[in-house]
Amino acid sequence: MVGLIVAVAAVIALWPRGGGEDTATGPHTPSGTQQVPAQVRADAALGPCPRSAPGETGVGPLAGITLTCLADGAPVDLAAALAGKPALLNLWAYWCGPCAEELPYLRQYAERASDAVTVLTVHSDPDETKALLRLTGLNVHLPGVLDAETAVRSAVGAPAVLPISVLVRPDGSLAQVVVRTFTGVDDIADTVATALGVRA
């Protein structure tokens, strides 16, 4: 009888458990297990991701990070793609309420800044389909990448909260990591002007 109890206890201890939600970073989906329906990607109608110039490798803390472009599923060498122009990277996730409030402001800022600043959303969660559906619902068509392993957040030393905005200089160095929700398009413009010297 004791042996049976020990055996049952061992099975319970080793039995795989289903994960819930991590309160710091939100729900998780196993990486590499999903296929995005073509119609979902088409409906999102996202802008094309920035592409690196031939021979460009990129430097700084984002060097070596390759992510997936949400618009077409192609790989993006992040540091190389951003090289030569100031950039605003916005880290968000489909389940983040404040992110949903902030993303339309980023769309408006990108329209104001035009080609002066690269504005790129970084979905910091593995669920690409839900990211695309969320952007479609918000009518936000900014270029974006999928960062399933939160590599950008780790590279810049940001805390495990969202949203976060990362301001990157043309030489690839970090100008500022903004750990708060922007309150409007003027807030974004003022923050970028102060950190990167670009007024829009």
mmCIF file of C-alpha atoms in Angstrom:
data_model
loop_
_atom_site.group_PDB
_atom_site.id
_atom_site.type_symbol
_atom_site.label_atom_id
_atom_site.label_comp_id
_atom_site.label_asym_id
_atom_site.label_seq_id
_atom_site.Cartn_x
_atom_site.Cartn_y
_atom_site.Cartn_z
ATOM 1 C CA MET A 1 0.000 0.000 0.000
ATOM 2 C CA VAL A 2 2.813 2.400 0.889
ATOM 3 C CA GLY A 3 4.498 1.564 -2.407
ATOM 4 C CA LEU A 4 1.305 2.390 -4.310
ATOM 5 C CA ILE A 5 0.995 5.746 -2.553
ATOM 6 C CA VAL A 6 4.628 6.588 -3.344
ATOM 7 C CA ALA A 7 4.133 5.605 -6.992
ATOM 8 C CA VAL A 8 1.003 7.764 -7.323
ATOM 9 C CA ALA A 9 2.770 10.696 -5.669
ATOM 10 C CA ALA A 10 5.691 10.344 -8.078
ATOM 11 C CA VAL A 11 3.348 10.346 -11.095
ATOM 12 C CA ILE A 12 1.566 13.473 -9.817
ATOM 13 C CA ALA A 13 4.883 15.225 -9.192
ATOM 14 C CA LEU A 14 6.126 14.471 -12.708
ATOM 15 C CA TRP A 15 2.832 15.035 -14.558
ATOM 16 C CA PRO A 16 3.078 18.038 -16.951
ATOM 17 C CA ARG A 17 0.997 20.993 -15.867
ATOM 18 C CA GLY A 18 -0.834 23.410 -18.128
ATOM 19 C CA GLY A 19 0.422 26.953 -17.683
ATOM 20 C CA GLY A 20 -1.841 29.869 -16.896
ATOM 21 C CA GLU A 21 -0.985 33.494 -17.423
ATOM 22 C CA ASP A 22 2.215 35.099 -16.276
ATOM 23 C CA THR A 23 1.042 38.316 -14.616
ATOM 24 C CA ALA A 24 4.243 40.139 -15.566
ATOM 25 C CA THR A 25 4.305 39.307 -19.250
ATOM 26 C CA GLY A 26 0.815 38.025 -20.132
ATOM 27 C CA PRO A 27 -0.322 34.789 -21.756
ATOM 28 C CA HIS A 28 2.107 32.616 -23.670
ATOM 29 C CA THR A 29 1.807 30.514 -26.804
ATOM 30 C CA PRO A 30 4.494 27.950 -27.634
ATOM 31 C CA SER A 31 6.823 29.404 -30.239
ATOM 32 C CA GLY A 32 6.811 27.927 -33.722
ATOM 33 C CA THR A 33 3.498 26.072 -33.386
ATOM 34 C CA GLN A 34 1.191 28.359 -35.340
ATOM 35 C CA GLN A 35 0.496 29.062 -38.981
ATOM 36 C CA VAL A 36 -0.904 32.511 -39.739
ATOM 37 C CA PRO A 37 -3.871 32.366 -42.145
ATOM 38 C CA ALA A 38 -3.067 34.298 -45.318
ATOM 39 C CA GLN A 39 -6.326 36.246 -45.065
ATOM 40 C CA VAL A 40 -5.480 37.434 -41.537
ATOM 41 C CA ARG A 41 -2.160 38.805 -42.774
ATOM 42 C CA ALA A 42 -3.821 40.394 -45.806
ATOM 43 C CA ASP A 43 -6.573 42.003 -43.717
ATOM 44 C CA ALA A 44 -3.981 43.584 -41.419
ATOM 45 C CA ALA A 45 -2.477 45.378 -44.448
ATOM 46 C CA LEU A 46 0.641 46.357 -42.531
ATOM 47 C CA GLY A 47 3.322 48.570 -43.975
ATOM 48 C CA PRO A 48 6.494 46.837 -45.177
ATOM 49 C CA CYS A 49 9.264 46.346 -42.647
ATOM 50 C CA PRO A 50 12.451 48.373 -43.054
ATOM 51 C CA ARG A 51 15.152 46.521 -44.982
ATOM 52 C CA SER A 52 18.897 46.747 -44.597
ATOM 53 C CA ALA A 53 21.104 48.201 -47.280
ATOM 54 C CA PRO A 54 23.409 45.725 -49.059
ATOM 55 C CA GLY A 55 26.392 44.897 -46.865
ATOM 56 C CA GLU A 56 24.887 46.621 -43.801
ATOM 57 C CA THR A 57 25.339 44.628 -40.599
ATOM 58 C CA GLY A 58 24.206 47.087 -37.933
ATOM 59 C CA VAL A 59 25.763 47.734 -34.548
ATOM 60 C CA GLY A 60 24.643 48.493 -31.010
ATOM 61 C CA PRO A 61 22.562 46.479 -28.555
ATOM 62 C CA LEU A 62 20.131 45.302 -31.260
ATOM 63 C CA ALA A 63 22.886 43.765 -33.406
ATOM 64 C CA GLY A 64 22.393 40.061 -34.034
ATOM 65 C CA ILE A 65 18.622 40.118 -33.451
ATOM 66 C CA THR A 66 16.585 38.733 -36.357
ATOM 67 C CA LEU A 67 12.804 38.938 -36.045
ATOM 68 C CA THR A 68 9.823 38.092 -38.255
ATOM 69 C CA CYS A 69 8.109 40.831 -40.260
ATOM 70 C CA LEU A 70 4.388 40.809 -39.470
ATOM 71 C CA ALA A 71 3.516 42.093 -42.954
ATOM 72 C CA ASP A 72 4.968 39.166 -44.898
ATOM 73 C CA GLY A 73 6.632 36.695 -42.512
ATOM 74 C CA ALA A 74 10.126 37.477 -43.814
ATOM 75 C CA PRO A 75 13.147 37.708 -41.482
ATOM 76 C CA VAL A 76 14.357 41.172 -40.452
ATOM 77 C CA ASP A 77 17.912 41.811 -39.242
ATOM 78 C CA LEU A 78 16.837 44.508 -36.813
ATOM 79 C CA ALA A 79 20.017 46.535 -36.307
ATOM 80 C CA ALA A 80 20.891 46.457 -39.999
ATOM 81 C CA ALA A 81 17.364 47.431 -41.049
ATOM 82 C CA LEU A 82 17.310 50.414 -38.680
ATOM 83 C CA ALA A 83 20.828 51.646 -39.455
ATOM 84 C CA GLY A 84 21.227 55.198 -40.691
ATOM 85 C CA LYS A 85 17.957 56.676 -39.437
ATOM 86 C CA PRO A 86 16.536 57.492 -35.972
ATOM 87 C CA ALA A 87 13.963 54.941 -34.887
ATOM 88 C CA LEU A 88 11.149 54.465 -32.411
ATOM 89 C CA LEU A 89 10.455 50.827 -31.516
ATOM 90 C CA ASN A 90 7.225 50.259 -29.626
ATOM 91 C CA LEU A 91 7.051 47.012 -27.629
ATOM 92 C CA TRP A 92 3.469 45.830 -27.179
ATOM 93 C CA ALA A 93 1.258 42.719 -27.069
ATOM 94 C CA TYR A 94 -2.274 41.890 -28.157
ATOM 95 C CA TRP A 95 -3.408 41.357 -24.548
ATOM 96 C CA CYS A 96 -2.061 44.711 -23.280
ATOM 97 C CA GLY A 97 -4.801 47.309 -22.669
ATOM 98 C CA PRO A 98 -2.537 50.387 -22.433
ATOM 99 C CA CYS A 99 -0.827 49.264 -25.646
ATOM 100 C CA ALA A 100 -4.162 49.381 -27.464
ATOM 101 C CA GLU A 101 -4.659 52.964 -26.273
ATOM 102 C CA GLU A 102 -1.159 53.978 -27.363
ATOM 103 C CA LEU A 103 -0.917 52.346 -30.807
ATOM 104 C CA PRO A 104 -3.276 54.803 -32.581
ATOM 105 C CA TYR A 105 -1.148 57.682 -31.277
ATOM 106 C CA LEU A 106 1.916 55.985 -32.764
ATOM 107 C CA ARG A 107 0.116 55.714 -36.100
ATOM 108 C CA GLN A 108 -0.598 59.458 -36.003
ATOM 109 C CA TYR A 109 2.993 60.218 -35.034
ATOM 110 C CA ALA A 110 4.349 58.074 -37.881
ATOM 111 C CA GLU A 111 2.187 60.053 -40.316
ATOM 112 C CA ARG A 112 3.569 63.329 -38.922
ATOM 113 C CA ALA A 113 7.181 62.180 -38.862
ATOM 114 C CA SER A 114 6.974 60.675 -42.372
ATOM 115 C CA ASP A 115 10.469 59.530 -43.418
ATOM 116 C CA ALA A 116 12.317 61.396 -40.650
ATOM 117 C CA VAL A 117 11.896 58.594 -38.074
ATOM 118 C CA THR A 118 11.378 54.859 -38.517
ATOM 119 C CA VAL A 119 8.392 53.797 -36.393
ATOM 120 C CA LEU A 120 8.291 50.025 -35.868
ATOM 121 C CA THR A 121 5.967 48.033 -33.612
ATOM 122 C CA VAL A 122 7.464 45.008 -31.840
ATOM 123 C CA HIS A 123 4.887 42.397 -30.782
ATOM 124 C CA SER A 124 6.455 40.945 -27.640
ATOM 125 C CA ASP A 125 4.490 37.683 -27.545
ATOM 126 C CA PRO A 126 4.600 34.529 -29.705
ATOM 127 C CA ASP A 127 0.993 34.716 -30.966
ATOM 128 C CA GLU A 128 1.354 36.300 -34.388
ATOM 129 C CA THR A 129 -2.249 35.725 -35.456
ATOM 130 C CA LYS A 130 -3.669 37.535 -32.427
ATOM 131 C CA ALA A 131 -1.222 40.380 -33.008
ATOM 132 C CA LEU A 132 -2.458 40.815 -36.584
ATOM 133 C CA LEU A 133 -6.112 40.605 -35.553
ATOM 134 C CA ARG A 134 -5.538 43.212 -32.832
ATOM 135 C CA LEU A 135 -3.853 45.615 -35.257
ATOM 136 C CA THR A 136 -6.670 45.130 -37.760
ATOM 137 C CA GLY A 137 -9.243 45.927 -35.079
ATOM 138 C CA LEU A 138 -7.339 49.060 -34.055
ATOM 139 C CA ASN A 139 -6.929 50.179 -37.687
ATOM 140 C CA VAL A 140 -3.173 50.425 -37.127
ATOM 141 C CA HIS A 141 -1.156 49.476 -40.203
ATOM 142 C CA LEU A 142 2.340 50.407 -39.054
ATOM 143 C CA PRO A 143 5.258 48.169 -39.977
ATOM 144 C CA GLY A 144 5.790 45.588 -37.256
ATOM 145 C CA VAL A 145 7.858 42.590 -36.233
ATOM 146 C CA LEU A 146 7.192 39.539 -34.085
ATOM 147 C CA ASP A 147 9.511 39.182 -31.086
ATOM 148 C CA ALA A 148 8.349 35.839 -29.662
ATOM 149 C CA GLU A 149 11.260 35.543 -27.220
ATOM 150 C CA THR A 150 11.276 39.237 -26.146
ATOM 151 C CA ALA A 151 14.820 39.607 -27.470
ATOM 152 C CA VAL A 152 14.527 43.383 -27.877
ATOM 153 C CA ARG A 153 13.388 43.894 -24.296
ATOM 154 C CA SER A 154 16.301 41.800 -23.033
ATOM 155 C CA ALA A 155 18.821 43.545 -25.287
ATOM 156 C CA VAL A 156 17.916 47.020 -24.029
ATOM 157 C CA GLY A 157 17.575 45.946 -20.376
ATOM 158 C CA ALA A 158 13.923 46.956 -20.088
ATOM 159 C CA PRO A 159 11.631 45.597 -17.356
ATOM 160 C CA ALA A 160 8.983 42.942 -18.042
ATOM 161 C CA VAL A 161 6.124 45.403 -18.531
ATOM 162 C CA LEU A 162 4.330 46.819 -21.576
ATOM 163 C CA PRO A 163 4.168 49.108 -23.392
ATOM 164 C CA ILE A 164 7.796 50.156 -23.729
ATOM 165 C CA SER A 165 9.242 52.451 -26.382
ATOM 166 C CA VAL A 166 12.889 52.244 -27.414
ATOM 167 C CA LEU A 167 14.466 55.261 -29.112
ATOM 168 C CA VAL A 168 17.459 54.362 -31.266
ATOM 169 C CA ARG A 169 19.985 56.752 -32.814
ATOM 170 C CA PRO A 170 21.052 56.393 -36.478
ATOM 171 C CA ASP A 171 24.347 54.830 -35.330
ATOM 172 C CA GLY A 172 22.485 52.026 -33.528
ATOM 173 C CA SER A 173 23.063 53.281 -29.994
ATOM 174 C CA LEU A 174 20.216 53.674 -27.527
ATOM 175 C CA ALA A 175 18.976 57.195 -26.857
ATOM 176 C CA GLN A 176 16.227 56.319 -24.355
ATOM 177 C CA VAL A 177 14.019 53.504 -23.110
ATOM 178 C CA VAL A 178 10.569 54.889 -22.268
ATOM 179 C CA VAL A 179 8.785 52.720 -19.682
ATOM 180 C CA ARG A 180 5.345 54.303 -19.727
ATOM 181 C CA THR A 181 2.314 54.766 -21.946
ATOM 182 C CA PHE A 182 2.332 57.802 -24.221
ATOM 183 C CA THR A 183 -0.645 60.091 -23.578
ATOM 184 C CA GLY A 184 -0.959 61.424 -27.111
ATOM 185 C CA VAL A 185 0.801 62.200 -30.368
ATOM 186 C CA ASP A 186 2.327 65.421 -28.982
ATOM 187 C CA ASP A 187 3.775 63.451 -26.059
ATOM 188 C CA ILE A 188 5.464 61.114 -28.537
ATOM 189 C CA ALA A 189 6.722 63.998 -30.660
ATOM 190 C CA ASP A 190 8.173 65.839 -27.650
ATOM 191 C CA THR A 191 9.846 62.687 -26.311
ATOM 192 C CA VAL A 192 11.416 61.861 -29.680
ATOM 193 C CA ALA A 193 12.553 65.458 -30.193
ATOM 194 C CA THR A 194 14.257 65.510 -26.806
ATOM 195 C CA ALA A 195 15.935 62.111 -27.158
ATOM 196 C CA LEU A 196 16.739 62.037 -30.877
ATOM 197 C CA GLY A 197 16.708 65.685 -31.907
ATOM 198 C CA VAL A 198 14.027 65.154 -34.555
ATOM 199 C CA ARG A 199 11.026 67.445 -34.408
ATOM 200 C CA ALA A 200 7.819 66.277 -36.078
#
